[in-house]
Every structure is written in C-alpha cells, then in structure tokens.
mmCIF file of C-alpha atoms in Angstrom:
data_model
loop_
_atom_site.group_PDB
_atom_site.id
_atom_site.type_symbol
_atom_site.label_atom_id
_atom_site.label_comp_id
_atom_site.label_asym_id
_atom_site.label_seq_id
_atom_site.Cartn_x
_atom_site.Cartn_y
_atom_site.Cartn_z
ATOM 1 C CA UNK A 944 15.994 -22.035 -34.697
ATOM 2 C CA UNK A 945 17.736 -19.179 -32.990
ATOM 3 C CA UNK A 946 19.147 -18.149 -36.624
ATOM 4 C CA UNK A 947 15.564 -18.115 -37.639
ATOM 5 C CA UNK A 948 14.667 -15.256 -34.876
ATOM 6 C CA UNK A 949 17.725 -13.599 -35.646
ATOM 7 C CA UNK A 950 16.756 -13.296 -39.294
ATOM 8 C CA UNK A 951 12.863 -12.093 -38.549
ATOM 9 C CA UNK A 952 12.400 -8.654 -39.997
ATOM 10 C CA UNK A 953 11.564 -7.995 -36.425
ATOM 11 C CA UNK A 954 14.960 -8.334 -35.177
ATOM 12 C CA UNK A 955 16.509 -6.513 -37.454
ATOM 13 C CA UNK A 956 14.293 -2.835 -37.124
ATOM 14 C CA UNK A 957 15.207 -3.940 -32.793
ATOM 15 C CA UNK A 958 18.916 -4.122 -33.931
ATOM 16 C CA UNK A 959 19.031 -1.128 -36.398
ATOM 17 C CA UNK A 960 16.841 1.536 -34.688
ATOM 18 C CA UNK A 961 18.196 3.985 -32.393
ATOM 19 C CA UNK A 962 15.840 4.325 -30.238
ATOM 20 C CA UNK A 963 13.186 0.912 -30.086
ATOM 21 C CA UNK A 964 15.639 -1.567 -27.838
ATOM 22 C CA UNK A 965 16.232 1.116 -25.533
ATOM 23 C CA UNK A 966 11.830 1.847 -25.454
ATOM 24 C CA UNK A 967 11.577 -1.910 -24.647
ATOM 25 C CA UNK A 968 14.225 -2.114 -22.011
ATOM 26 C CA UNK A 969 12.184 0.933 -20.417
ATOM 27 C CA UNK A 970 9.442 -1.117 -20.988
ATOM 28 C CA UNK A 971 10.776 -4.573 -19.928
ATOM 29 C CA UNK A 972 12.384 -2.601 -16.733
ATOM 30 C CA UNK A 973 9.172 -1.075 -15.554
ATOM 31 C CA UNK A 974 7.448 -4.639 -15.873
ATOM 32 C CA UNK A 975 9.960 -5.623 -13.205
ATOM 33 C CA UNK A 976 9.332 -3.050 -11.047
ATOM 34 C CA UNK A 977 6.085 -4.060 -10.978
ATOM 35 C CA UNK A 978 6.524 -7.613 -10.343
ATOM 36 C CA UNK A 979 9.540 -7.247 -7.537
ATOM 37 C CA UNK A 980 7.526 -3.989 -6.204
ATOM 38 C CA UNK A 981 4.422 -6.018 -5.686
ATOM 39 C CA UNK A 982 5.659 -8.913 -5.157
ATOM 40 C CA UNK A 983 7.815 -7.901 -1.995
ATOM 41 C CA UNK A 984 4.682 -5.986 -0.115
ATOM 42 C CA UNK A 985 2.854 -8.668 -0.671
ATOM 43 C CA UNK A 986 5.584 -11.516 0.795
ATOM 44 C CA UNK A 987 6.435 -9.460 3.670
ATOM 45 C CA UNK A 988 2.883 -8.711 4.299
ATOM 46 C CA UNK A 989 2.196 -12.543 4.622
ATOM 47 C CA UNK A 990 5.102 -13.739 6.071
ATOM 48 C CA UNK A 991 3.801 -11.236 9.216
ATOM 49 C CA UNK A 992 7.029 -8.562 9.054
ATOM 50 C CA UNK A 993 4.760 -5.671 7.431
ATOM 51 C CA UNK A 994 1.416 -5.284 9.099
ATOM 52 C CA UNK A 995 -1.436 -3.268 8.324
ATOM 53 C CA UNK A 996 -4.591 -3.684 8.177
ATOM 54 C CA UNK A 997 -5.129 -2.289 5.196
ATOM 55 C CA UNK A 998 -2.263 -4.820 3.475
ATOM 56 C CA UNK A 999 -5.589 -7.185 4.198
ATOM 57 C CA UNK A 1000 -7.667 -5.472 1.560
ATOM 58 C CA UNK A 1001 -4.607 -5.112 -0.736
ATOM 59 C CA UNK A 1002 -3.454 -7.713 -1.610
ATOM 60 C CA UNK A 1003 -5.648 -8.956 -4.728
ATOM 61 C CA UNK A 1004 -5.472 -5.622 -6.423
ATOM 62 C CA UNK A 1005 -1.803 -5.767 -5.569
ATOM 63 C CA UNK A 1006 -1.668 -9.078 -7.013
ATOM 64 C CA UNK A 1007 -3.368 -7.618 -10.087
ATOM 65 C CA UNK A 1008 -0.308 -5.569 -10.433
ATOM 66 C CA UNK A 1009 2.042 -8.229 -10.436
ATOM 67 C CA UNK A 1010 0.023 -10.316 -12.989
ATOM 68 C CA UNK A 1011 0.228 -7.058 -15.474
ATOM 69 C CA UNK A 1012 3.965 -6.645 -14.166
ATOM 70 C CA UNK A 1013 4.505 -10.075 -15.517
ATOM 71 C CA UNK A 1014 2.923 -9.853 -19.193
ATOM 72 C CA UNK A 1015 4.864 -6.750 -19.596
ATOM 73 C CA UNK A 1016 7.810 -8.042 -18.847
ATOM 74 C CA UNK A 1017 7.700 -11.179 -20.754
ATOM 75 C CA UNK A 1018 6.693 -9.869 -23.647
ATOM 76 C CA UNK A 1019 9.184 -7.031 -23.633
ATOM 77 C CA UNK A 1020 11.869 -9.520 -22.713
ATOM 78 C CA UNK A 1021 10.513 -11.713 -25.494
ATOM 79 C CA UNK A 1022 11.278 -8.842 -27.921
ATOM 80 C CA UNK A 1023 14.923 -7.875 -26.266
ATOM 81 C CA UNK A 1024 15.745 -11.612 -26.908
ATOM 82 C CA UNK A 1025 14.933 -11.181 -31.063
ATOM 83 C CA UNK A 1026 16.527 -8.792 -31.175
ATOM 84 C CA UNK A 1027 19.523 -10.688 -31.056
ATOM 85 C CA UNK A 1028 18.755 -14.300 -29.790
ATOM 86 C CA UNK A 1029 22.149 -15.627 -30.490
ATOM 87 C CA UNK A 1030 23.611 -13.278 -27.972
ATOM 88 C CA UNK A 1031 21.141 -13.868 -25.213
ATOM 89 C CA UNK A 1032 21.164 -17.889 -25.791
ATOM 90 C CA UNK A 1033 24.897 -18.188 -25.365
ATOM 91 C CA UNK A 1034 25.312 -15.707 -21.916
ATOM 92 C CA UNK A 1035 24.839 -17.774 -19.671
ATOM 93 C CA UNK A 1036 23.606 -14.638 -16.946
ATOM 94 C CA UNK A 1037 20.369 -14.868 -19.853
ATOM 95 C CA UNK A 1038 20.057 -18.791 -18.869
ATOM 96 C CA UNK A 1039 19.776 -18.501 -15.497
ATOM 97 C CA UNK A 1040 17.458 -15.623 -15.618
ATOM 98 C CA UNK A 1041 15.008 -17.474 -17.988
ATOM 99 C CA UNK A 1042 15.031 -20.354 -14.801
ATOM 100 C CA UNK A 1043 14.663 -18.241 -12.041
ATOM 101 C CA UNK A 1044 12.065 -16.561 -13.834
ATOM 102 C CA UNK A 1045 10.232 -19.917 -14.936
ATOM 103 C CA UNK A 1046 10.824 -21.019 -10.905
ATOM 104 C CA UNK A 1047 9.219 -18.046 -9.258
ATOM 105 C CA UNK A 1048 6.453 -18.030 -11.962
ATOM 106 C CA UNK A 1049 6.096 -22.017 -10.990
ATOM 107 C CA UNK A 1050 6.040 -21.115 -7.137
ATOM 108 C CA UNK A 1051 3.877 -18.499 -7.209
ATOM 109 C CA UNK A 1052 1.003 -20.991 -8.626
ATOM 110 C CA UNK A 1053 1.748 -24.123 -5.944
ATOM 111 C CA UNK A 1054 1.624 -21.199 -3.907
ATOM 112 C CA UNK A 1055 -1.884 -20.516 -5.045
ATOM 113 C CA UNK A 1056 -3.099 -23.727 -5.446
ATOM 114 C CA UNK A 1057 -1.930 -24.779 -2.106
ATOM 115 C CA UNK A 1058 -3.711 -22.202 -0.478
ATOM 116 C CA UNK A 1059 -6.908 -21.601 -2.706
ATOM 117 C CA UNK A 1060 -9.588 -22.257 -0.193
ATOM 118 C CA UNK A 1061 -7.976 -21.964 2.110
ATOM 119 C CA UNK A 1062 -9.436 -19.552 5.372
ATOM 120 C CA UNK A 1063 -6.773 -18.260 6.577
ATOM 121 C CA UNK A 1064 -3.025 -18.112 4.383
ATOM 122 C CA UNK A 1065 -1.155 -17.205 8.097
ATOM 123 C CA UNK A 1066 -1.499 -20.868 9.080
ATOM 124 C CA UNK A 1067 0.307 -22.787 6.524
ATOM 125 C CA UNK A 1068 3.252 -23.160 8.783
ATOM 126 C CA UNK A 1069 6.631 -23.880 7.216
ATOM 127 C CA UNK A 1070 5.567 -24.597 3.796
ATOM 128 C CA UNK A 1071 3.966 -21.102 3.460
ATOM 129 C CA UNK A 1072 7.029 -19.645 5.355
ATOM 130 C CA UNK A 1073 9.480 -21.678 2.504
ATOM 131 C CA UNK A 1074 7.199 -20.635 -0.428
ATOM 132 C CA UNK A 1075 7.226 -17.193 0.383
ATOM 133 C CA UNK A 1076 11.000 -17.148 1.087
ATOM 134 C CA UNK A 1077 11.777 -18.793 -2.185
ATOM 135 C CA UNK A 1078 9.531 -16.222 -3.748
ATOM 136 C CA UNK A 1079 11.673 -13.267 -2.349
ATOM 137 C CA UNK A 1080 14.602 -15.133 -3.433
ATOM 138 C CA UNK A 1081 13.705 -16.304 -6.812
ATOM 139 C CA UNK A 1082 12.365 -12.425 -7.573
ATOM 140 C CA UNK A 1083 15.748 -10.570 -6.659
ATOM 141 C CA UNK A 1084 17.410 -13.288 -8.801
ATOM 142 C CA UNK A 1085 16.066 -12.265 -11.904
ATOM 143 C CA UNK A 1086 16.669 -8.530 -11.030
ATOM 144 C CA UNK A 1087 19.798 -9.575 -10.494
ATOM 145 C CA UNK A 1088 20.774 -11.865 -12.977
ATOM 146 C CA UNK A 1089 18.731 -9.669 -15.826
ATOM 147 C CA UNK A 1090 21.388 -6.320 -14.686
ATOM 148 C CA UNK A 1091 24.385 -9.520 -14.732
ATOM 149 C CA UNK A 1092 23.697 -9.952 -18.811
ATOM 150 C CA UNK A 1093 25.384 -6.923 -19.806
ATOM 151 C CA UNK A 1094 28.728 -7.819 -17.492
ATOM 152 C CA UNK A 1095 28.957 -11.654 -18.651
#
C-alpha cells in the first residue's frame, strides 16, 4: 500500500520540486498554530486560569479556528506523508504523532458530547478538569513529536 502512495504522480512532483514540500510544511505549520493557538486560550479559559469576560463570547468563533486549524493541517500533513510515505511509516516520531493526533481529535469530541447541553461547562468537576488537561497535553505532543520527525 505504502509503495502505492509512493509511486502516485503526486508524490513524485512533492519529492522533485524545489519549492512545493517546503509550501506545504508552511502550510501544515500554520494549521498547527492554529489548532495549539486556539486550542490553549480556549483550555485555560475553561479550566478558570485565564479570565475574561470577553473569553465568554469567544470561545465558538475561537473554536471555529481550531476546526479550520485542523483541516489544514491534516490535509497538508496528508500530502507531506505522499510525498514519501515509506519514510514517515517507518519513524517511529511519525507514529506517535499520528496517535496523539487521533487522541486529542477523539477527546476533544467526548469533550463535546459530554458537555453538549450542558448550562454551565465550569461544573463538570474532575472529568472536565482531566479532559481539558489531556487536551493541553495531547496538543503539545504533536507539536512536539511532529518537530521530533526530522531528529529520529
């Protein structure tokens, strides 16, 4: 299968232009701002550490944001990976970025169906307080483990 993706003609104008990997990696990068941007206002805002009451009002456009954030960077990561899915499969950096990624993505809807209808979010207690921790958590690990690919 990967050998397939490898051999798209896809992959190979990724691989041989000079300047299209590095436009999606811009791309791909920018998505990620987005999401870890958004993402952390938003967290902190709920778990009470930044207040305002303008966060209040915020928050759905902000989560607007991170929606976009998300598309662009899975589809940009989508096309980093054919261009050279051999690579990516076997770093093992790549693997555990693909499951934090697929975590956060997976905690971030509990997280909304848990609380959908909900009045207030603030009183969910320790289960809100654990969500939004592992949310934090899971987002800095795919910074992180996405910058670890080159270095493993």
């Amino acid at each position: 299968m990967l050998e397939l993706l490898q051999a798209l003609p896809i992959s190979d104008l990724i691989r041989r232009s000079t300047w299209l990997f590095p436009a999606i990696e811009v791309l791909h990068l920018a998505g990620i701002a987005m999401v870890l941007g958004t993402v952390t206002v938003v967290d902190l805002a709920l778990l009470g550490i930044l207040r305002s009451p303008a966060l209040a009002t915020a928050v759905t456009p902000l989560l607007a944001v991170t929606k976009c954030g998300i598309a662009i960077a899975a589809l940009s990561g989508a096309l980093l990976f054919v261009s050279d899915p051999l690579e990516f499969w076997n770093n093992p950096a790549f693997r555990l970025k693909l499951l934090a990624f697929s975590l956060a993505i997976a905690n971030a809807l509990l997280f909304q169906r848990f609380t959908r209808g909900s009045a207030e979010i603030t009183a969910l207690g320790p289960i809100k307080t654990l969500s939004i921790s592992a949310s934090l958590l899971l987002w800095c690990s795919v910074l992180v483990l996405g910058r670890a690919i080159a270095y493993v």
